[in-house]
Amino acid sequence: MEDSSGFLTTNIKSLDTVFLENRNDRMDYMFLRGETNLQEDFYSYRDRKENLIFMKIGIADWNELQEQYAGEICEKTYQRFCENINMLYQNQVRLYTTQRGEVFLLGDSNLDAKMLFTRIEKEDTKQQYLEETMLYYSLYAGYVEIAVERETYQSARKKLEFACKCAWLDGNGQITVFQEERYEKYLRKLSMKEQLKYDVAHDFQGFEVYYQPIVSGDTKEVSGAEALLRWKSQKYGMVSPAEFIPVLEQTGLIVPVGKWVLYTAICQCKEWQRYRKEFRMNINLSHIQLKQSDVSRDLIKDLKECKLDSKYIMLELTESGRVEKDSAVRHMIKHLQKMKVKLAIDDFGTGYSNFCYLKDLKVHIIKIDRTFVANSLASEYQYKLLRHIIEMAHGVQLQVCLEGIESEKELEKVSPLKPDYIQGYLFGHPVDAAAFLEKNLLRYIEEVEVK
Ligand code: C2E
Ligand code: CA
Ligand code: CA
């Protein structure tokens, strides 16, 4: 939701500065009313028992324009903008302002907001040819249809601001109607953000590390595990990592949480080596962690504290596209390699990872994503491709882990390809530490005791 690139590239308008001569012009036009009127008029629709269209049109990047141009130019720009709307739609809407750069509109439910916006844009474009151009800007707009008897002004205003935010995020000088589903998702994300902050600050409450077995391609014996983060929200229950990890990344909380996972998983690895001497732990690292924290320092400290050799740790790099481009991240990776920590490229075969990354980042393993593996079972071409990828990887001493093997049939099909490691529900779902021990390691206890 954060990316807004390209917003000002389309729908460029212009405005001349002829009005500058009337320097003392003020904005108190009869047609432009203030916040109090806006609220009063909003509630007047209750008596009329009618729905209303609540709309806002704004000049994009108004603050930037103010930085660049003299106050009078901006003032005139805004005047012209409001006058245009008033001139075109005075019979259909009422206009209100709370601050420069934007205007609120109230209209009846039959108002065609999209048409209105298109006409206003056209009107501005026309002026570009009439007078000498000075100031360039584009417009955005949001609107929402409100059943006033069920809605307060404050909540309607929040919805409208959200529609405008969406217009801004969607780019291209958009007009966007309020979308309830998108708003719900946004509110859920906001609430999740607050809960995550709270849980991190309260000793990582609600967080847990689950473990999924990784087995040897030959023997199918458990060689290690991948540590997978889980979060149980007090409000929403178990939330998928696909949903909460991006929030952790956006807020930077992935740094403390990632540190916590690193420590927890390293201690767990040491503990499980009592059952499997060579037990290894795979830990996911976000590019944000690599960029914003000293992963190698944390790792040295944790390994020392847990008395574990670095060779038993495999760090899985996600979103390697960004890993590749960022020099600070590359520097950190080089440092980790010097420490003899093994690296894996995760989700190989999806949009994020491909062979380009392998030439610079000296990794040990590629983990081929489940979608790729599943496709190769359905199509002969994909199967051949998978075989060649594995052969190519082996040719340059890279090991391969196939992810997402769910059935015996799948296992039968991929086994001739000789992957070094296999991971998937067939060998075990991610489970908590106690369940992992019971399912995967207790059977080795006798071996350990005999030795
Ligand atoms: P990933 O690293 O690719 O992890 C493998 C995902 O595939 C896990 O999803 C796992 O439960 C799922 N999986 C394993 N075997 C199978 C199978 O046979 N079939 C299917 N359909 N799925 C299978 P999960 O646990 O939901 O994690 C999703 C992603 O969240 C992970 O993908 C990883 O990118 C991220 N993640 C999880 N824990 C961490 C963490 O501690 N730090 C960071 N940075 N990212 C994490
Ligand atoms: Ca992974
Ligand atoms: Ca993966």
Short mmCIF file of C-alpha atoms and ligand atoms in Angstrom, two decimals:
data_model
loop_
_atom_site.label_atom_id
_atom_site.label_comp_id
_atom_site.label_asym_id
_atom_site.label_seq_id
_atom_site.Cartn_x
_atom_site.Cartn_y
_atom_site.Cartn_z
CA MET A 1 0.00 0.00 0.00
CA GLU A 2 2.93 2.31 0.49
CA ASP A 3 4.19 2.65 -3.04
CA SER A 4 2.96 5.67 -4.95
CA SER A 5 5.51 6.08 -7.66
CA GLY A 6 4.48 7.68 -10.88
CA PHE A 7 1.63 9.60 -9.36
CA LEU A 8 2.41 12.92 -10.97
CA THR A 9 3.33 11.59 -14.34
CA THR A 10 -0.11 11.75 -15.88
CA ASN A 11 -2.95 14.22 -16.14
CA ILE A 12 -0.69 17.18 -15.94
CA LYS A 13 -2.51 20.48 -15.76
CA SER A 14 -1.29 23.98 -15.87
CA LEU A 15 -2.23 27.34 -14.53
CA ASP A 16 -1.25 30.82 -15.50
CA THR A 17 -0.40 33.55 -13.09
CA VAL A 18 -2.58 36.31 -14.52
CA PHE A 19 -4.47 36.42 -11.24
CA LEU A 20 -1.39 37.46 -9.41
CA GLU A 21 -2.24 41.03 -10.12
CA ASN A 22 -5.09 40.82 -7.61
CA ARG A 23 -2.75 40.14 -4.76
CA ASN A 24 -5.25 40.84 -2.06
CA ASP A 25 -7.83 38.41 -3.27
CA ARG A 26 -9.13 36.32 -0.41
CA MET A 27 -10.63 32.87 -0.35
CA ASP A 28 -13.86 33.81 1.39
CA TYR A 29 -16.10 33.27 -1.57
CA MET A 30 -19.74 32.71 -0.90
CA PHE A 31 -19.67 29.29 -2.48
CA LEU A 32 -16.81 28.03 -0.36
CA ARG A 33 -17.96 27.18 3.15
CA GLY A 34 -16.07 25.85 6.16
CA GLU A 35 -15.87 22.79 8.38
CA THR A 36 -18.85 23.72 10.60
CA ASN A 37 -21.12 24.14 7.59
CA LEU A 38 -19.88 20.90 6.19
CA GLN A 39 -20.91 19.01 9.31
CA GLU A 40 -24.26 20.77 9.56
CA ASP A 41 -25.10 20.18 5.93
CA PHE A 42 -23.98 16.57 6.20
CA TYR A 43 -26.53 15.96 8.98
CA SER A 44 -29.25 17.84 7.10
CA TYR A 45 -29.45 14.78 4.85
CA ARG A 46 -30.81 12.89 7.87
CA ASP A 47 -33.99 14.94 7.80
CA ARG A 48 -34.24 14.47 4.09
CA LYS A 49 -33.80 10.71 4.58
CA GLU A 50 -31.62 10.62 1.54
CA ASN A 51 -28.23 9.16 0.80
CA LEU A 52 -25.54 11.61 -0.11
CA ILE A 53 -22.35 11.61 -2.09
CA PHE A 54 -19.45 12.83 0.02
CA MET A 55 -16.50 13.68 -2.16
CA LYS A 56 -13.11 15.29 -1.95
CA ILE A 57 -11.03 16.59 -4.83
CA GLY A 58 -7.48 17.65 -4.22
CA ILE A 59 -4.45 19.01 -5.97
CA ALA A 60 -1.78 16.34 -5.86
CA ASP A 61 1.38 17.08 -3.90
CA TRP A 62 0.03 20.42 -2.75
CA ASN A 63 2.71 20.75 -0.10
CA GLU A 64 5.46 20.30 -2.67
CA LEU A 65 3.92 22.97 -4.88
CA GLN A 66 3.93 25.32 -1.91
CA GLU A 67 7.60 24.64 -1.38
CA GLN A 68 8.37 25.47 -4.97
CA TYR A 69 6.10 28.42 -5.77
CA ALA A 70 5.29 31.72 -4.19
CA GLY A 71 2.30 31.82 -1.85
CA GLU A 72 0.26 33.97 -4.22
CA ILE A 73 0.68 31.58 -7.10
CA CYS A 74 -0.52 28.71 -4.97
CA GLU A 75 -3.40 30.77 -3.66
CA LYS A 76 -4.51 31.62 -7.17
CA THR A 77 -4.12 28.06 -8.29
CA TYR A 78 -6.41 26.97 -5.54
CA GLN A 79 -8.92 29.72 -6.34
CA ARG A 80 -9.06 28.76 -9.94
CA PHE A 81 -9.49 25.14 -9.05
CA CYS A 82 -12.44 25.89 -6.73
CA GLU A 83 -14.02 28.30 -9.18
CA ASN A 84 -13.92 25.67 -11.89
CA ILE A 85 -15.75 23.18 -9.77
CA ASN A 86 -18.28 25.77 -8.69
CA MET A 87 -18.83 27.01 -12.21
CA LEU A 88 -19.39 23.54 -13.59
CA TYR A 89 -21.44 22.10 -10.78
CA GLN A 90 -22.99 24.84 -8.73
CA ASN A 91 -26.46 23.39 -9.08
CA GLN A 92 -25.47 19.91 -8.07
CA VAL A 93 -22.92 20.21 -5.29
CA ARG A 94 -21.98 22.39 -2.36
CA LEU A 95 -18.33 23.13 -1.76
CA TYR A 96 -16.44 23.32 1.52
CA THR A 97 -12.87 23.90 2.46
CA THR A 98 -10.91 23.15 5.60
CA GLN A 99 -7.50 23.84 4.15
CA ARG A 100 -5.92 24.88 0.86
CA GLY A 101 -5.20 22.32 -1.82
CA GLU A 102 -8.42 20.38 -1.42
CA VAL A 103 -12.15 20.83 -1.47
CA PHE A 104 -15.03 18.79 -0.07
CA LEU A 105 -18.25 18.31 -1.98
CA LEU A 106 -21.70 17.23 -0.86
CA GLY A 107 -24.14 16.12 -3.52
CA ASP A 108 -27.27 14.04 -3.85
CA SER A 109 -27.00 10.32 -4.42
CA ASN A 110 -27.67 10.67 -8.14
CA LEU A 111 -24.51 12.73 -8.59
CA ASP A 112 -22.16 11.14 -11.08
CA ALA A 113 -18.88 11.69 -9.24
CA LYS A 114 -16.70 10.15 -11.95
CA MET A 115 -18.21 12.31 -14.66
CA LEU A 116 -17.78 15.38 -12.46
CA PHE A 117 -14.13 14.61 -11.92
CA THR A 118 -13.50 14.02 -15.62
CA ARG A 119 -15.09 17.34 -16.53
CA ILE A 120 -13.11 19.26 -13.95
CA GLU A 121 -9.92 17.73 -15.23
CA LYS A 122 -10.83 18.65 -18.80
CA GLU A 123 -11.62 22.21 -17.83
CA ASP A 124 -8.22 22.67 -16.29
CA THR A 125 -6.49 21.16 -19.29
CA LYS A 126 -8.27 23.63 -21.58
CA GLN A 127 -6.76 26.55 -19.73
CA GLN A 128 -3.34 25.27 -20.52
CA TYR A 129 -3.87 26.42 -24.07
CA LEU A 130 -5.57 29.68 -23.25
CA GLU A 131 -2.92 31.29 -21.15
CA GLU A 132 0.75 31.04 -20.52
CA THR A 133 1.52 28.06 -18.37
CA MET A 134 3.26 28.39 -15.04
CA LEU A 135 2.33 25.76 -12.58
CA TYR A 136 1.84 22.09 -13.17
CA TYR A 137 -0.26 19.81 -11.09
CA SER A 138 -2.59 16.85 -11.22
CA LEU A 139 -5.80 16.08 -9.37
CA TYR A 140 -7.00 13.19 -7.28
CA ALA A 141 -10.43 12.48 -5.86
CA GLY A 142 -12.24 10.09 -3.59
CA TYR A 143 -15.91 9.67 -2.86
CA VAL A 144 -18.29 7.61 -0.81
CA GLU A 145 -22.03 7.17 -0.81
CA ILE A 146 -23.34 7.64 2.71
CA ALA A 147 -26.60 6.54 4.31
CA VAL A 148 -26.61 9.45 6.74
CA GLU A 149 -29.12 8.05 9.24
CA ARG A 150 -26.65 5.26 10.02
CA GLU A 151 -23.38 7.15 9.84
CA THR A 152 -21.66 9.86 11.84
CA TYR A 153 -19.81 12.67 10.15
CA GLN A 154 -16.52 11.48 11.69
CA SER A 155 -16.79 7.95 10.36
CA ALA A 156 -17.92 9.18 6.93
CA ARG A 157 -14.93 11.50 6.85
CA LYS A 158 -12.56 8.64 7.68
CA LYS A 159 -14.02 6.60 4.83
CA LEU A 160 -13.66 9.51 2.46
CA GLU A 161 -10.04 10.10 3.47
CA PHE A 162 -9.39 6.40 2.91
CA ALA A 163 -10.89 6.57 -0.60
CA CYS A 164 -8.55 9.51 -1.31
CA LYS A 165 -5.59 7.60 0.04
CA CYS A 166 -6.48 4.74 -2.32
CA ALA A 167 -6.71 7.17 -5.24
CA TRP A 168 -3.25 8.39 -4.34
CA LEU A 169 -1.88 4.86 -4.04
CA ASP A 170 -3.52 3.71 -7.26
CA GLY A 171 -1.76 6.54 -9.07
CA ASN A 172 -2.60 8.17 -12.39
CA GLY A 173 -4.63 11.10 -11.06
CA GLN A 174 -7.33 8.70 -10.02
CA ILE A 175 -10.80 9.06 -8.70
CA THR A 176 -11.55 6.18 -6.37
CA VAL A 177 -14.79 5.14 -4.78
CA PHE A 178 -14.69 3.96 -1.18
CA GLN A 179 -14.38 0.16 -1.02
CA GLU A 180 -15.62 -1.44 2.16
CA GLU A 181 -13.53 -4.61 1.80
CA ARG A 182 -10.32 -2.71 1.18
CA TYR A 183 -11.08 -0.51 4.17
CA GLU A 184 -11.67 -3.53 6.43
CA LYS A 185 -8.32 -4.96 5.36
CA TYR A 186 -6.65 -1.65 6.04
CA LEU A 187 -8.20 -1.38 9.52
CA ARG A 188 -7.18 -4.97 10.28
CA LYS A 189 -3.63 -4.16 9.27
CA LEU A 190 -3.57 -1.03 11.43
CA SER A 191 -4.88 -2.93 14.41
CA MET A 192 -2.42 -5.76 13.77
CA LYS A 193 0.42 -3.26 13.69
CA GLU A 194 -0.50 -2.00 17.15
CA GLN A 195 -0.90 -5.52 18.54
CA LEU A 196 2.43 -6.60 17.10
CA LYS A 197 4.17 -3.62 18.70
CA TYR A 198 2.53 -4.45 22.01
CA ASP A 199 3.40 -8.15 21.84
CA VAL A 200 7.02 -7.46 20.91
CA ALA A 201 7.32 -5.01 23.79
CA HIS A 202 5.85 -7.62 26.16
CA ASP A 203 8.56 -10.20 25.82
CA PHE A 204 7.37 -11.52 22.45
CA GLN A 205 4.07 -12.75 23.85
CA GLY A 206 1.97 -14.57 21.26
CA PHE A 207 5.03 -15.44 19.17
CA GLU A 208 6.29 -18.97 18.84
CA VAL A 209 8.78 -20.76 16.61
CA TYR A 210 7.50 -23.86 14.85
CA TYR A 211 9.76 -26.38 13.17
CA GLN A 212 9.31 -28.38 10.00
CA PRO A 213 11.53 -31.39 9.28
CA ILE A 214 13.96 -31.36 6.38
CA VAL A 215 14.91 -34.85 5.28
CA SER A 216 17.84 -36.22 3.31
CA GLY A 217 16.99 -36.91 -0.34
CA ASP A 218 18.68 -40.35 -0.16
CA THR A 219 17.76 -41.83 3.17
CA LYS A 220 14.69 -39.73 3.99
CA GLU A 221 16.09 -39.41 7.50
CA VAL A 222 15.59 -36.11 9.30
CA SER A 223 18.70 -33.98 8.83
CA GLY A 224 17.39 -30.78 10.34
CA ALA A 225 14.50 -28.37 10.50
CA GLU A 226 13.34 -25.04 9.19
CA ALA A 227 12.34 -22.58 11.91
CA LEU A 228 9.03 -20.93 10.99
CA LEU A 229 7.59 -18.07 12.96
CA ARG A 230 4.04 -18.17 14.29
CA TRP A 231 1.97 -15.41 15.87
CA LYS A 232 -1.26 -15.75 17.77
CA SER A 233 -3.01 -12.42 17.93
CA GLN A 234 -5.24 -11.80 20.94
CA LYS A 235 -7.84 -10.30 18.64
CA TYR A 236 -7.58 -12.40 15.48
CA GLY A 237 -6.20 -15.74 16.70
CA MET A 238 -3.55 -17.51 14.61
CA VAL A 239 -2.49 -15.19 11.78
CA SER A 240 -0.68 -16.47 8.69
CA PRO A 241 2.98 -15.42 8.35
CA ALA A 242 2.10 -14.26 4.84
CA GLU A 243 -0.01 -11.59 6.55
CA PHE A 244 1.96 -10.58 9.64
CA ILE A 245 5.55 -10.84 8.37
CA PRO A 246 5.08 -7.99 5.84
CA VAL A 247 3.71 -5.86 8.72
CA LEU A 248 6.75 -6.71 10.84
CA GLU A 249 8.94 -5.71 7.91
CA GLN A 250 7.14 -2.43 7.26
CA THR A 251 7.38 -1.41 10.89
CA GLY A 252 10.98 -2.55 11.36
CA LEU A 253 9.76 -4.92 14.08
CA ILE A 254 11.24 -7.76 12.05
CA VAL A 255 14.59 -6.71 13.51
CA PRO A 256 13.84 -7.57 17.18
CA VAL A 257 11.56 -10.46 16.22
CA GLY A 258 14.14 -11.85 13.80
CA LYS A 259 16.78 -11.62 16.51
CA TRP A 260 14.50 -13.50 18.85
CA VAL A 261 13.87 -16.23 16.25
CA LEU A 262 17.60 -16.51 15.62
CA TYR A 263 18.38 -17.01 19.29
CA THR A 264 15.45 -19.38 19.90
CA ALA A 265 16.25 -21.54 16.89
CA ILE A 266 19.99 -21.69 17.64
CA CYS A 267 19.34 -22.83 21.22
CA GLN A 268 16.83 -25.37 19.92
CA CYS A 269 19.34 -26.71 17.42
CA LYS A 270 21.90 -27.25 20.16
CA GLU A 271 19.31 -29.00 22.29
CA TRP A 272 18.27 -31.35 19.48
CA GLN A 273 21.84 -32.31 18.73
CA ARG A 274 21.51 -34.51 21.78
CA TYR A 275 19.31 -36.70 19.58
CA ARG A 276 20.90 -36.11 16.16
CA LYS A 277 24.53 -35.11 16.40
CA GLU A 278 24.63 -33.36 13.06
CA PHE A 279 21.20 -31.75 13.37
CA ARG A 280 20.99 -28.51 11.41
CA MET A 281 18.71 -25.53 11.65
CA ASN A 282 17.48 -23.40 8.78
CA ILE A 283 16.47 -19.87 9.75
CA ASN A 284 14.72 -17.34 7.51
CA LEU A 285 16.24 -13.88 7.27
CA SER A 286 14.42 -10.89 5.93
CA HIS A 287 16.35 -8.40 3.79
CA ILE A 288 15.24 -5.72 6.30
CA GLN A 289 17.08 -7.57 9.05
CA LEU A 290 20.18 -7.75 6.91
CA LYS A 291 19.95 -4.07 6.15
CA GLN A 292 18.97 -2.67 9.52
CA SER A 293 20.74 -4.87 12.04
CA ASP A 294 24.08 -6.52 12.55
CA VAL A 295 23.03 -10.11 11.94
CA SER A 296 26.60 -11.41 12.07
CA ARG A 297 27.18 -9.87 15.51
CA ASP A 298 23.94 -11.39 16.83
CA LEU A 299 24.85 -14.71 15.35
CA ILE A 300 28.33 -14.77 16.91
CA LYS A 301 26.83 -13.93 20.29
CA ASP A 302 24.05 -16.54 20.05
CA LEU A 303 26.35 -19.30 18.79
CA LYS A 304 28.76 -18.62 21.62
CA GLU A 305 26.05 -18.57 24.23
CA CYS A 306 24.49 -21.80 22.96
CA LYS A 307 27.88 -23.40 22.26
CA LEU A 308 26.94 -24.28 18.70
CA ASP A 309 29.23 -24.43 15.68
CA SER A 310 28.22 -22.04 12.88
CA LYS A 311 28.31 -24.88 10.34
CA TYR A 312 25.00 -26.17 11.71
CA ILE A 313 23.16 -23.00 10.79
CA MET A 314 21.72 -22.32 7.38
CA LEU A 315 20.33 -18.85 6.73
CA GLU A 316 17.57 -18.66 4.16
CA LEU A 317 17.44 -15.45 2.21
CA THR A 318 14.04 -14.37 1.05
CA GLU A 319 13.31 -11.67 -1.50
CA SER A 320 16.77 -12.07 -2.92
CA GLY A 321 15.93 -9.53 -5.61
CA ARG A 322 16.46 -6.81 -3.02
CA VAL A 323 19.32 -8.68 -1.39
CA GLU A 324 21.18 -8.58 -4.66
CA LYS A 325 20.79 -4.84 -5.23
CA ASP A 326 21.66 -3.50 -1.80
CA SER A 327 25.36 -3.07 -1.18
CA ALA A 328 25.02 -2.97 2.64
CA VAL A 329 23.16 -6.25 2.49
CA ARG A 330 25.77 -7.78 0.21
CA HIS A 331 28.47 -6.68 2.60
CA MET A 332 26.67 -8.39 5.48
CA ILE A 333 26.29 -11.56 3.44
CA LYS A 334 30.03 -11.62 2.69
CA HIS A 335 30.65 -11.29 6.40
CA LEU A 336 28.35 -14.19 7.19
CA GLN A 337 30.08 -16.30 4.58
CA LYS A 338 33.42 -15.62 6.21
CA MET A 339 31.93 -16.98 9.42
CA LYS A 340 31.23 -20.21 7.53
CA VAL A 341 27.49 -19.87 7.96
CA LYS A 342 25.69 -21.63 5.15
CA LEU A 343 23.31 -19.68 2.96
CA ALA A 344 20.26 -20.82 1.05
CA ILE A 345 18.31 -19.05 -1.64
CA ASP A 346 14.67 -19.51 -0.75
CA ASP A 347 11.70 -19.74 -3.11
CA PHE A 348 13.90 -20.51 -6.08
CA GLY A 349 11.87 -20.65 -9.29
CA THR A 350 9.44 -17.92 -8.27
CA GLY A 351 9.60 -14.31 -9.41
CA TYR A 352 12.04 -13.35 -6.70
CA SER A 353 14.90 -15.75 -7.21
CA ASN A 354 16.73 -16.94 -10.27
CA PHE A 355 20.12 -17.84 -11.55
CA CYS A 356 21.28 -14.20 -11.74
CA TYR A 357 21.68 -14.13 -7.99
CA LEU A 358 23.81 -17.21 -7.87
CA LYS A 359 26.75 -15.72 -9.73
CA ASP A 360 27.54 -13.22 -6.99
CA LEU A 361 26.10 -14.65 -3.81
CA LYS A 362 27.98 -17.80 -3.07
CA VAL A 363 25.20 -19.87 -1.60
CA HIS A 364 25.20 -23.53 -0.62
CA ILE A 365 21.66 -24.54 -1.35
CA ILE A 366 18.80 -23.51 -3.53
CA LYS A 367 15.37 -24.27 -2.18
CA ILE A 368 13.05 -24.86 -5.09
CA ASP A 369 9.63 -23.47 -4.39
CA ARG A 370 6.56 -25.66 -4.06
CA THR A 371 4.75 -24.07 -7.02
CA PHE A 372 7.63 -25.03 -9.28
CA VAL A 373 7.72 -28.57 -7.90
CA ALA A 374 3.93 -28.94 -8.22
CA ASN A 375 3.96 -27.66 -11.83
CA SER A 376 6.66 -30.11 -12.75
CA LEU A 377 4.38 -32.94 -11.78
CA ALA A 378 1.63 -31.68 -14.03
CA SER A 379 3.71 -30.85 -17.11
CA GLU A 380 6.43 -32.85 -18.80
CA TYR A 381 8.15 -29.65 -19.91
CA GLN A 382 8.31 -28.30 -16.35
CA TYR A 383 9.54 -31.66 -15.14
CA LYS A 384 12.43 -31.56 -17.63
CA LEU A 385 13.17 -28.01 -16.58
CA LEU A 386 13.29 -29.05 -12.94
CA ARG A 387 15.64 -31.89 -13.81
CA HIS A 388 17.96 -29.55 -15.70
CA ILE A 389 17.95 -27.01 -12.88
CA ILE A 390 18.94 -29.70 -10.40
CA GLU A 391 21.67 -30.98 -12.75
CA MET A 392 22.95 -27.47 -13.34
CA ALA A 393 23.03 -26.75 -9.60
CA HIS A 394 24.89 -29.98 -8.91
CA GLY A 395 27.31 -29.10 -11.70
CA VAL A 396 28.43 -26.05 -9.75
CA GLN A 397 28.44 -27.81 -6.36
CA LEU A 398 25.16 -26.33 -5.26
CA GLN A 399 22.85 -28.50 -3.24
CA VAL A 400 19.13 -28.58 -3.86
CA CYS A 401 16.18 -28.80 -1.48
CA LEU A 402 12.75 -29.46 -2.95
CA GLU A 403 10.00 -27.77 -1.00
CA GLY A 404 6.37 -28.72 -0.61
CA ILE A 405 6.32 -32.47 -1.25
CA GLU A 406 2.89 -33.48 -0.06
CA SER A 407 2.25 -37.03 -1.30
CA GLU A 408 3.96 -40.36 -1.97
CA LYS A 409 3.14 -39.86 -5.65
CA GLU A 410 5.04 -36.58 -5.70
CA LEU A 411 7.94 -38.15 -3.87
CA GLU A 412 8.10 -41.01 -6.35
CA LYS A 413 8.20 -38.58 -9.25
CA VAL A 414 10.93 -36.31 -7.85
CA SER A 415 13.18 -38.95 -6.28
CA PRO A 416 14.93 -39.88 -9.59
CA LEU A 417 15.99 -36.23 -9.86
CA LYS A 418 18.20 -36.78 -6.81
CA PRO A 419 17.48 -33.71 -4.73
CA ASP A 420 19.81 -33.45 -1.74
CA TYR A 421 17.03 -32.53 0.66
CA ILE A 422 13.27 -32.66 0.72
CA GLN A 423 10.78 -30.72 2.78
CA GLY A 424 7.01 -30.95 2.76
CA TYR A 425 3.87 -32.03 4.52
CA LEU A 426 4.59 -35.67 3.58
CA PHE A 427 7.42 -35.64 6.11
CA GLY A 428 5.75 -33.33 8.58
CA HIS A 429 3.91 -30.05 8.98
CA PRO A 430 5.53 -27.22 10.93
CA VAL A 431 4.80 -27.95 14.61
CA ASP A 432 5.90 -26.62 17.99
CA ALA A 433 9.16 -27.77 19.55
CA ALA A 434 7.61 -30.43 21.80
CA ALA A 435 5.67 -32.03 18.94
CA PHE A 436 8.73 -31.87 16.67
CA LEU A 437 10.82 -33.68 19.24
CA GLU A 438 8.25 -36.39 19.70
CA LYS A 439 7.56 -36.94 16.02
CA ASN A 440 11.05 -36.63 14.62
CA LEU A 441 13.75 -37.09 17.22
CA LEU A 442 12.76 -39.30 20.14
CA ARG A 443 13.27 -42.40 18.02
CA TYR A 444 16.97 -41.53 17.79
CA ILE A 445 17.43 -41.45 21.56
CA GLU A 446 18.41 -45.10 21.73
CA GLU A 447 21.07 -44.61 19.07
CA VAL A 448 22.51 -41.76 21.12
CA GLU A 449 22.36 -43.76 24.34
CA VAL A 450 24.01 -46.84 22.78
CA LYS A 451 26.86 -44.66 21.51
P1 C2E B 1 9.08 -20.21 3.33
O1 C2E B 1 10.37 -19.80 3.94
O2 C2E B 1 9.09 -20.57 1.89
O3 C2E B 1 8.56 -21.41 4.22
C1 C2E B 1 7.94 -22.54 3.71
C2 C2E B 1 6.45 -22.38 3.75
O4 C2E B 1 5.84 -23.46 3.06
C3 C2E B 1 5.92 -22.46 5.19
O5 C2E B 1 4.79 -21.61 5.26
C4 C2E B 1 5.49 -23.91 5.29
O6 C2E B 1 4.49 -24.13 6.27
C5 C2E B 1 4.95 -24.16 3.90
N1 C2E B 1 5.03 -25.56 3.53
C6 C2E B 1 5.93 -26.49 3.91
N2 C2E B 1 5.67 -27.69 3.35
C7 C2E B 1 4.57 -27.53 2.58
C8 C2E B 1 3.80 -28.41 1.75
O7 C2E B 1 4.06 -29.60 1.60
N3 C2E B 1 2.73 -27.86 1.09
C9 C2E B 1 2.39 -26.56 1.22
N4 C2E B 1 1.33 -26.12 0.56
N5 C2E B 1 3.10 -25.70 2.01
C10 C2E B 1 4.17 -26.18 2.67
P2 C2E B 1 4.59 -20.63 6.47
O8 C2E B 1 5.05 -21.24 7.73
O9 C2E B 1 3.17 -20.14 6.36
O10 C2E B 1 5.58 -19.43 6.17
C11 C2E B 1 5.36 -18.58 5.08
C12 C2E B 1 6.56 -17.71 4.85
O11 C2E B 1 6.74 -16.78 5.91
C13 C2E B 1 7.88 -18.46 4.78
O12 C2E B 1 7.98 -19.06 3.53
C14 C2E B 1 8.86 -17.34 5.01
O13 C2E B 1 9.09 -16.62 3.83
C15 C2E B 1 8.13 -16.48 5.99
N6 C2E B 1 8.62 -16.74 7.34
C16 C2E B 1 8.26 -17.69 8.23
N7 C2E B 1 8.97 -17.59 9.37
C17 C2E B 1 9.84 -16.55 9.19
C18 C2E B 1 10.84 -15.93 10.02
O14 C2E B 1 11.15 -16.34 11.14
N8 C2E B 1 11.51 -14.85 9.49
C19 C2E B 1 11.23 -14.40 8.23
N9 C2E B 1 11.91 -13.34 7.79
N10 C2E B 1 10.31 -14.95 7.44
C20 C2E B 1 9.62 -16.02 7.91
CA CA B 2 12.26 -20.49 4.04
CA CA B 3 10.42 -21.38 0.44
#
